[in-house]
Short mmCIF file of C-alpha atoms and ligand atoms in Angstrom, two decimals:
data_model
loop_
_atom_site.label_atom_id
_atom_site.label_comp_id
_atom_site.label_asym_id
_atom_site.label_seq_id
_atom_site.Cartn_x
_atom_site.Cartn_y
_atom_site.Cartn_z
CA UNK A 42 0.00 0.00 0.00
CA UNK A 43 1.31 3.47 -0.74
CA UNK A 44 1.74 6.06 1.96
CA UNK A 45 -1.53 7.92 1.36
CA UNK A 46 -3.64 4.74 1.20
CA UNK A 47 -2.08 3.65 4.47
CA UNK A 48 -3.29 6.95 5.89
CA UNK A 49 -6.81 6.11 4.70
CA UNK A 50 -6.83 8.03 1.41
CA UNK A 51 -8.97 6.57 -1.37
CA UNK A 52 -11.10 7.28 -4.47
CA UNK A 53 -13.77 9.14 -2.49
CA UNK A 54 -11.26 11.86 -1.60
CA UNK A 55 -9.22 11.62 -4.77
CA UNK A 56 -12.30 12.44 -6.88
CA UNK A 57 -12.81 15.63 -4.92
CA UNK A 58 -9.34 16.78 -5.94
CA UNK A 59 -9.63 16.05 -9.64
CA UNK A 60 -10.45 19.48 -11.03
CA UNK A 61 -7.80 21.45 -12.91
CA UNK A 62 -7.19 23.76 -9.95
CA UNK A 63 -6.27 20.80 -7.85
CA UNK A 64 -3.55 19.41 -10.09
CA UNK A 65 -1.02 20.43 -7.51
CA UNK A 66 -3.13 19.26 -4.62
CA UNK A 67 -1.40 18.27 -1.40
CA UNK A 68 -3.85 16.02 0.40
CA UNK A 69 -3.25 15.62 4.12
CA UNK A 70 -5.05 14.17 7.09
CA UNK A 71 -5.83 15.97 10.33
CA UNK A 72 -3.99 13.97 13.01
CA UNK A 73 -4.69 16.26 15.97
CA UNK A 74 -6.45 19.50 16.74
CA UNK A 75 -6.02 21.86 19.65
CA UNK A 76 -7.83 25.21 19.83
CA UNK A 77 -7.67 25.83 16.13
CA UNK A 78 -4.09 24.56 15.68
CA UNK A 79 -3.80 21.38 13.64
CA UNK A 80 -1.26 18.66 13.08
CA UNK A 81 -1.43 17.22 9.58
CA UNK A 82 0.01 14.10 7.98
CA UNK A 83 0.75 14.13 4.26
CA UNK A 84 2.66 11.95 1.80
CA UNK A 85 5.81 14.02 2.27
CA UNK A 86 5.70 14.24 6.06
CA UNK A 87 3.97 15.81 9.03
CA UNK A 88 3.76 19.25 10.59
CA UNK A 89 1.59 21.99 12.05
CA UNK A 90 -1.14 23.65 9.99
CA UNK A 91 -3.64 26.48 10.26
CA UNK A 92 -6.99 27.01 8.64
CA UNK A 93 -7.13 29.65 5.88
CA UNK A 94 -8.88 32.76 7.24
CA UNK A 95 -11.61 32.50 4.62
CA UNK A 96 -12.55 29.01 5.86
CA UNK A 97 -12.45 30.05 9.49
CA UNK A 98 -14.92 32.82 8.76
CA UNK A 99 -17.59 30.72 7.04
CA UNK A 100 -17.49 27.43 8.87
CA UNK A 101 -19.80 26.50 11.71
CA UNK A 102 -18.41 24.09 14.27
CA UNK A 103 -19.36 20.93 12.36
CA UNK A 104 -17.75 22.35 9.22
CA UNK A 105 -14.36 22.95 10.84
CA UNK A 106 -11.82 20.20 10.28
CA UNK A 107 -11.93 17.44 12.88
CA UNK A 108 -9.46 14.67 13.57
CA UNK A 109 -9.59 12.23 10.68
CA UNK A 110 -10.63 14.82 8.10
CA UNK A 111 -8.89 15.03 4.73
CA UNK A 112 -7.82 18.51 3.70
CA UNK A 113 -5.84 20.18 0.96
CA UNK A 114 -2.72 22.14 1.90
CA UNK A 115 -1.13 25.15 0.23
CA UNK A 116 2.39 23.88 0.83
CA UNK A 117 3.84 20.57 1.95
CA UNK A 118 3.98 20.31 5.74
CA UNK A 119 7.19 20.31 7.75
CA UNK A 120 8.08 20.23 11.42
CA UNK A 121 9.36 23.81 11.50
CA UNK A 122 6.74 25.74 9.52
CA UNK A 123 2.99 26.11 9.70
CA UNK A 124 1.20 25.39 6.44
CA UNK A 125 -2.25 26.59 5.43
CA UNK A 126 -5.29 24.36 5.01
CA UNK A 127 -7.15 25.78 2.03
CA UNK A 128 -9.88 23.20 1.67
CA UNK A 129 -11.66 20.60 3.78
CA UNK A 130 -12.81 17.60 1.77
CA UNK A 131 -16.26 16.17 2.15
CA UNK A 132 -16.46 13.48 4.82
CA UNK A 133 -17.16 9.86 4.07
CA UNK A 134 -18.33 9.10 7.61
CA UNK A 135 -18.40 11.02 10.90
CA UNK A 136 -19.14 10.17 14.49
CA UNK A 137 -21.01 13.15 15.94
CA UNK A 138 -22.69 13.94 19.21
CA UNK A 139 -24.50 16.84 20.83
CA UNK A 140 -21.94 19.19 22.37
CA UNK A 141 -22.55 19.54 26.09
CA UNK A 142 -23.80 22.90 27.32
CA UNK A 143 -23.17 25.39 24.56
CA UNK A 144 -26.42 25.59 22.63
CA UNK A 145 -27.62 22.76 20.46
CA UNK A 146 -24.60 22.03 18.34
CA UNK A 147 -23.31 18.83 16.86
CA UNK A 148 -19.68 18.08 17.50
CA UNK A 149 -17.60 15.87 15.23
CA UNK A 150 -15.69 13.43 17.41
CA UNK A 151 -13.96 11.58 14.57
CA UNK A 152 -14.17 11.89 10.79
CA UNK A 153 -13.70 9.36 8.01
CA UNK A 154 -13.68 6.33 10.25
CA UNK A 155 -14.35 2.77 9.08
CA UNK A 156 -15.02 1.19 12.43
CA UNK A 157 -15.83 2.50 15.88
CA UNK A 158 -15.17 0.53 19.05
CA UNK A 159 -17.55 1.38 21.87
CA UNK A 160 -15.32 0.65 24.85
CA UNK A 161 -17.00 -0.25 28.12
CA UNK A 162 -15.35 -1.35 31.35
CA UNK A 163 -16.60 -4.53 32.99
CA UNK A 164 -16.42 -2.75 36.36
CA UNK A 165 -19.00 -0.19 37.51
CA UNK A 166 -18.79 1.38 34.04
CA UNK A 167 -20.76 -1.53 32.61
CA UNK A 168 -24.10 -0.25 31.34
CA UNK A 169 -25.89 -1.83 28.38
CA UNK A 170 -28.15 1.20 27.98
CA UNK A 171 -25.12 3.36 27.44
CA UNK A 172 -23.73 0.87 24.92
CA UNK A 173 -27.06 1.06 23.10
CA UNK A 174 -26.69 4.84 22.84
CA UNK A 175 -23.16 4.52 21.49
CA UNK A 176 -24.30 1.95 18.95
CA UNK A 177 -27.01 4.31 17.70
CA UNK A 178 -24.45 7.05 17.11
CA UNK A 179 -22.03 4.61 15.47
CA UNK A 180 -24.69 3.37 13.05
CA UNK A 181 -25.56 7.00 12.32
CA UNK A 182 -21.90 7.75 11.57
CA UNK A 183 -21.77 5.42 8.58
CA UNK A 184 -18.97 3.34 10.17
CA UNK A 185 -19.24 -0.25 11.38
CA UNK A 186 -19.77 -0.79 15.10
CA UNK A 187 -18.03 -3.16 17.51
CA UNK A 188 -18.02 -3.35 21.29
CA UNK A 189 -14.98 -3.88 23.50
CA UNK A 190 -15.75 -5.10 27.00
CA UNK A 191 -12.53 -4.23 28.80
CA UNK A 192 -11.30 -5.01 32.34
CA UNK A 193 -12.41 -8.63 32.17
CA UNK A 194 -9.98 -9.20 35.05
CA UNK A 195 -12.47 -7.33 37.28
CA UNK A 196 -15.59 -9.14 36.06
CA UNK A 197 -17.33 -11.86 37.99
CA UNK A 198 -20.07 -12.84 35.58
CA UNK A 199 -18.80 -12.39 32.06
CA UNK A 200 -21.40 -14.62 30.44
CA UNK A 201 -24.32 -12.50 31.63
CA UNK A 202 -22.60 -9.23 30.64
CA UNK A 203 -21.94 -10.56 27.14
CA UNK A 204 -25.54 -11.76 26.90
CA UNK A 205 -26.85 -8.33 27.89
CA UNK A 206 -24.70 -6.65 25.26
CA UNK A 207 -25.94 -9.17 22.71
CA UNK A 208 -29.49 -8.00 23.40
CA UNK A 209 -28.79 -4.31 22.76
CA UNK A 210 -26.41 -4.91 19.87
CA UNK A 211 -27.90 -7.69 17.82
CA UNK A 212 -25.23 -8.96 15.43
CA UNK A 213 -22.62 -6.46 16.64
CA UNK A 214 -19.19 -8.06 17.23
CA UNK A 215 -18.05 -8.05 20.85
CA UNK A 216 -14.45 -8.38 22.00
CA UNK A 217 -13.54 -9.10 25.61
CA UNK A 218 -10.21 -7.73 26.81
CA UNK A 219 -8.00 -6.89 29.70
CA UNK A 220 -5.83 -4.08 28.43
CA UNK A 221 -3.94 -4.26 31.71
CA UNK A 222 -3.12 -7.96 31.46
CA UNK A 223 -2.86 -7.94 27.66
CA UNK A 224 -5.72 -10.38 27.17
CA UNK A 225 -7.84 -10.38 24.01
CA UNK A 226 -5.62 -7.77 22.35
CA UNK A 227 -4.78 -9.89 19.29
CA UNK A 228 -8.46 -10.29 18.41
CA UNK A 229 -8.91 -6.50 18.55
CA UNK A 230 -5.76 -6.01 16.48
CA UNK A 231 -7.09 -8.40 13.84
CA UNK A 232 -10.07 -6.10 13.25
CA UNK A 233 -7.83 -3.16 12.31
CA UNK A 234 -6.38 -3.62 8.84
CA UNK A 235 -4.00 -1.45 6.84
CA UNK A 236 -5.71 1.68 5.50
CA UNK A 237 -8.52 1.46 8.05
CA UNK A 238 -9.31 4.15 10.59
CA UNK A 239 -10.79 3.00 13.87
CA UNK A 240 -12.03 5.28 16.65
CA UNK A 241 -12.34 4.28 20.31
CA UNK A 242 -15.17 5.95 22.19
CA UNK A 243 -16.59 5.45 25.67
CA UNK A 244 -16.68 6.91 29.13
CA UNK A 245 -13.63 8.24 30.91
CA UNK A 246 -11.76 5.42 32.64
CA UNK A 247 -13.06 2.65 30.38
CA UNK A 248 -9.48 2.02 29.28
CA UNK A 249 -9.38 3.43 25.72
CA UNK A 250 -5.84 4.79 26.00
CA UNK A 251 -4.63 1.68 27.87
CA UNK A 252 -6.02 -0.41 24.99
CA UNK A 253 -4.21 1.74 22.44
CA UNK A 254 -0.99 1.31 24.38
CA UNK A 255 -1.53 -2.45 24.44
CA UNK A 256 -2.03 -2.42 20.66
CA UNK A 257 1.04 -0.23 20.17
CA UNK A 258 3.13 -2.35 22.51
CA UNK A 259 4.35 0.76 24.33
CA UNK A 260 3.05 3.24 26.90
CA UNK A 261 2.70 6.18 24.52
CA UNK A 262 -0.74 7.47 25.53
CA UNK A 263 -1.17 8.90 29.02
CA UNK A 264 -3.59 6.93 31.21
CA UNK A 265 -4.90 7.61 34.69
CA UNK A 266 -6.60 5.93 37.62
CA UNK A 267 -10.33 5.67 38.19
CA UNK A 268 -12.01 6.89 41.38
CA UNK A 269 -12.39 4.08 43.90
CA UNK A 270 -15.86 5.34 44.84
CA UNK A 271 -17.61 4.88 41.50
CA UNK A 272 -15.03 3.62 39.03
CA UNK A 273 -15.15 6.83 37.01
CA UNK A 274 -12.07 8.10 35.21
CA UNK A 275 -10.56 11.56 35.63
CA UNK A 276 -10.67 12.63 31.97
CA UNK A 277 -7.02 11.95 31.31
CA UNK A 278 -7.19 12.17 27.52
CA UNK A 279 -8.14 15.73 26.66
CA UNK A 280 -7.89 15.77 22.90
CA UNK A 281 -8.59 13.54 19.98
CA UNK A 282 -5.63 12.12 18.22
CA UNK A 283 -4.77 9.87 15.32
CA UNK A 284 -2.31 7.08 16.14
CA UNK A 285 -0.57 4.86 13.62
CA UNK A 286 -0.31 1.19 14.44
CA UNK A 287 2.88 -0.62 13.48
CA UNK A 288 1.93 -3.06 10.74
CA UNK A 289 -0.90 -0.89 9.41
CA UNK A 290 -4.10 0.77 10.51
CA UNK A 291 -4.94 3.98 12.32
CA UNK A 292 -6.62 4.51 15.65
CA UNK A 293 -8.30 7.61 17.05
CA UNK A 294 -8.09 8.05 20.81
CA UNK A 295 -10.87 10.27 22.15
CA UNK A 296 -11.53 11.89 25.52
CA UNK A 297 -14.08 10.05 27.65
CA UNK A 298 -17.60 11.42 27.33
CA UNK A 299 -19.81 12.29 30.26
CA UNK A 300 -22.94 11.81 28.27
CA UNK A 301 -23.61 10.86 24.71
CA UNK A 302 -26.37 13.11 23.47
CA UNK A 303 -28.31 11.83 20.47
CA UNK A 304 -28.52 14.58 17.86
CA UNK A 305 -30.98 12.93 15.49
CA UNK A 306 -32.92 9.71 15.06
CA UNK A 307 -30.34 8.27 12.66
CA UNK A 308 -29.08 4.94 13.81
CA UNK A 309 -32.03 4.22 16.10
CA UNK A 310 -33.73 1.96 13.58
CA UNK A 311 -30.48 0.05 13.13
CA UNK A 312 -30.11 -0.53 16.87
CA UNK A 313 -33.80 -1.32 17.28
CA UNK A 314 -34.09 -3.29 14.05
CA UNK A 315 -36.55 -5.71 15.62
CA UNK A 316 -38.97 -2.88 16.49
CA UNK A 317 -38.52 -1.20 13.12
CA UNK A 318 -39.32 -4.49 11.42
CA UNK A 319 -42.42 -5.07 13.53
CA UNK A 320 -43.57 -1.49 12.90
CA UNK A 321 -43.73 -2.23 9.19
CA UNK A 322 -46.54 -4.63 9.96
CA UNK A 323 -48.63 -2.12 11.95
CA UNK A 324 -51.95 -1.26 10.31
CA UNK A 325 -51.22 2.48 10.24
CA UNK A 326 -48.12 3.90 8.67
CA UNK A 327 -47.81 6.53 11.39
CA UNK A 328 -48.58 4.10 14.22
CA UNK A 329 -47.14 5.29 17.54
CA UNK A 330 -47.45 1.79 19.00
CA UNK A 331 -49.57 3.20 21.74
CA UNK A 332 -53.24 2.30 21.55
CA UNK A 333 -53.77 2.10 17.81
CA UNK A 334 -55.66 -0.93 16.53
CA UNK A 335 -53.67 -3.44 14.51
CA UNK A 336 -50.35 -2.49 16.13
CA UNK A 337 -47.80 -5.25 15.52
CA UNK A 338 -45.38 -3.83 18.09
CA UNK A 339 -47.94 -3.92 20.91
CA UNK A 340 -48.98 -7.39 19.83
CA UNK A 341 -45.35 -8.54 20.06
CA UNK A 342 -45.09 -7.15 23.61
CA UNK A 343 -48.30 -8.89 24.59
CA UNK A 344 -47.13 -12.14 23.06
CA UNK A 345 -43.91 -11.87 25.08
CA UNK A 346 -41.75 -11.65 21.93
CA UNK A 347 -40.65 -8.06 22.55
CA UNK A 348 -39.41 -6.83 25.90
CA UNK A 349 -41.56 -3.93 27.07
CA UNK A 350 -38.54 -2.19 28.56
CA UNK A 351 -36.82 -2.30 25.21
CA UNK A 352 -39.81 -0.60 23.61
CA UNK A 353 -39.86 2.03 26.35
CA UNK A 354 -36.20 2.71 25.89
CA UNK A 355 -36.58 3.04 22.14
CA UNK A 356 -39.31 5.61 22.73
CA UNK A 357 -37.20 7.49 25.23
CA UNK A 358 -34.25 7.77 22.84
CA UNK A 359 -36.56 8.75 20.00
CA UNK A 360 -38.08 11.54 22.14
CA UNK A 361 -34.65 12.71 23.21
CA UNK A 362 -33.39 12.84 19.61
CA UNK A 363 -36.48 14.75 18.47
CA UNK A 364 -36.19 17.23 21.31
CA UNK A 365 -32.58 17.89 20.41
CA UNK A 366 -33.47 18.36 16.76
CA UNK A 367 -36.13 20.89 17.73
CA UNK A 368 -33.69 22.76 19.95
CA UNK A 369 -31.18 22.72 17.14
CA UNK A 370 -33.73 24.10 14.65
CA UNK A 371 -34.66 26.83 17.13
CA UNK A 372 -30.98 27.70 17.60
CA UNK A 373 -30.53 27.90 13.81
CA UNK A 374 -33.64 30.06 13.46
CA UNK A 375 -32.37 32.50 16.07
CA UNK A 376 -28.98 32.67 14.41
CA UNK A 377 -30.62 33.38 11.06
CA UNK A 378 -32.74 36.10 12.65
CA UNK A 379 -29.62 37.71 14.08
CA UNK A 380 -27.97 37.78 10.65
CA UNK A 381 -31.11 39.26 9.08
CA UNK A 382 -31.31 41.79 11.90
CA UNK A 383 -27.75 42.89 11.21
CA UNK A 384 -28.42 43.14 7.51
CA UNK A 385 -31.53 45.19 8.18
CA UNK A 386 -29.54 47.58 10.39
CA UNK A 387 -26.89 47.95 7.72
CA UNK A 388 -29.48 48.74 5.05
CA UNK A 389 -31.10 51.30 7.37
CA UNK A 390 -27.68 52.90 7.95
CA UNK A 391 -27.02 53.06 4.24
CA UNK A 392 -30.35 54.71 3.60
CA UNK A 393 -29.64 57.30 6.25
CA UNK A 394 -26.28 57.91 4.69
CA UNK A 395 -27.85 58.38 1.28
CA UNK A 396 -30.06 61.06 2.79
CA UNK A 397 -33.06 58.89 3.50
CA UNK A 398 -33.71 58.06 -0.12
CA UNK A 399 -34.78 54.44 -0.55
N1 LIG B 628 -8.13 -3.76 36.03
C1 LIG B 628 -8.00 -3.18 34.83
N2 LIG B 628 -7.75 -1.87 34.76
C2 LIG B 628 -7.62 -1.32 33.53
C3 LIG B 628 -7.76 -2.07 32.34
N3 LIG B 628 -7.62 -1.23 31.29
C4 LIG B 628 -7.40 0.00 31.81
N4 LIG B 628 -7.38 -0.06 33.16
C5 LIG B 628 -7.15 1.04 34.09
O1 LIG B 628 -8.22 1.96 34.02
C6 LIG B 628 -7.75 3.28 34.25
C7 LIG B 628 -8.23 4.21 33.13
O2 LIG B 628 -7.60 3.84 31.92
P1 LIG B 628 -7.41 4.86 30.71
O3 LIG B 628 -6.83 4.08 29.60
O4 LIG B 628 -6.74 6.08 31.16
O5 LIG B 628 -8.95 5.18 30.38
P2 LIG B 628 -9.53 6.09 29.19
O6 LIG B 628 -10.72 5.38 28.68
O7 LIG B 628 -8.47 6.40 28.23
O8 LIG B 628 -9.98 7.37 30.00
P3 LIG B 628 -10.04 8.94 29.50
O9 LIG B 628 -8.78 9.23 28.78
O10 LIG B 628 -10.19 9.70 30.77
O11 LIG B 628 -11.24 9.02 28.63
C8 LIG B 628 -6.24 3.18 34.35
O12 LIG B 628 -5.89 3.16 35.71
C9 LIG B 628 -5.93 1.86 33.71
O13 LIG B 628 -4.76 1.24 34.22
C10 LIG B 628 -8.02 -3.47 32.46
O14 LIG B 628 -8.17 -4.20 31.51
N5 LIG B 628 -8.14 -3.96 33.74
MG1 LIG B 629 -7.67 8.15 27.55
ZN1 LIG B 630 -47.68 0.05 15.95
#
């Protein structure tokens, strides 16, 4: 494989650079980002980069380059000069979530990924409902999902944990590891092939960075202890970062998330495929599976085929996603109003300046 393909480059990105202007294109991948400063990897080498002012001005947060994005550079990168990013290529896939706190904005956690590992500790971190949430966002990203149940050395009833995960992630591959004792690492490694980009997501303290170190065979990523009280991590990893595995493949380490906010309903039907399938057999197309006659979902619950809690949880996530979408639309509307307001003021100013003539 050539250098760029090993970095995940392929026809999807190449096609975007085929116009005459791009004959001298210098494609590069965003390897790290910190407060608007980027590290990029290109065919010729690596170095710091900055976004062209023009791009900084128009982009909203989701449009700014994220780790894993492919960009075009003005000049080849080098360790001792900062090059300019003059274009961000369209993404093939992206894992996004609702950004905590600041308005209703989607945040890109990792771009152009092929596979996402939802990492969950088999200590007090273990929570199938949370895994379900992660799986919804992974399906929505366009990447393939897999689950890593880490810290098996602390688990007393592995079989029941695996069974619970099997219920929320039907058909999703599950790996069981102890990153600390280097168990199950080869099976995880086998899922990451040359040219692939694989993100690790999960709560703080789940062991994402320890897993990456185990895969690298060296303690490169900083890791930190979990609180004895509740097994929570202390948010050791603070930025997203691309890591190259010896032998091929790229990993993205991400900071642990406090909560994974659903930003749309994408991915829910994939996680709740059984309910989606039943719903197709409801008498009414817009059946809410509540008290409508001829509801196949209700009938399945009554027949004991579908767990009522699973249906309730599906509804809860659906409501949450819709609420976020509404908030997001409202946020957008207000932003648009502000822009129009400014424009209106400017026009009024101009009229005044012209002596009140319209
Ligand atoms: N017992 C046990 N501890 C582990 C295992 N894997 C990781 N740990 C420990 O869990 C703690 C947290 O590990 P990290 O790798 O820092 O967790 P993280 O998911 O990267 O956390 P953030 O960077 O905060 O998101 C560390 O003390 C690790 O040594 C494991 O398999 N078994
Ligand atoms: Mg970490
Ligand atoms: Zn129904």
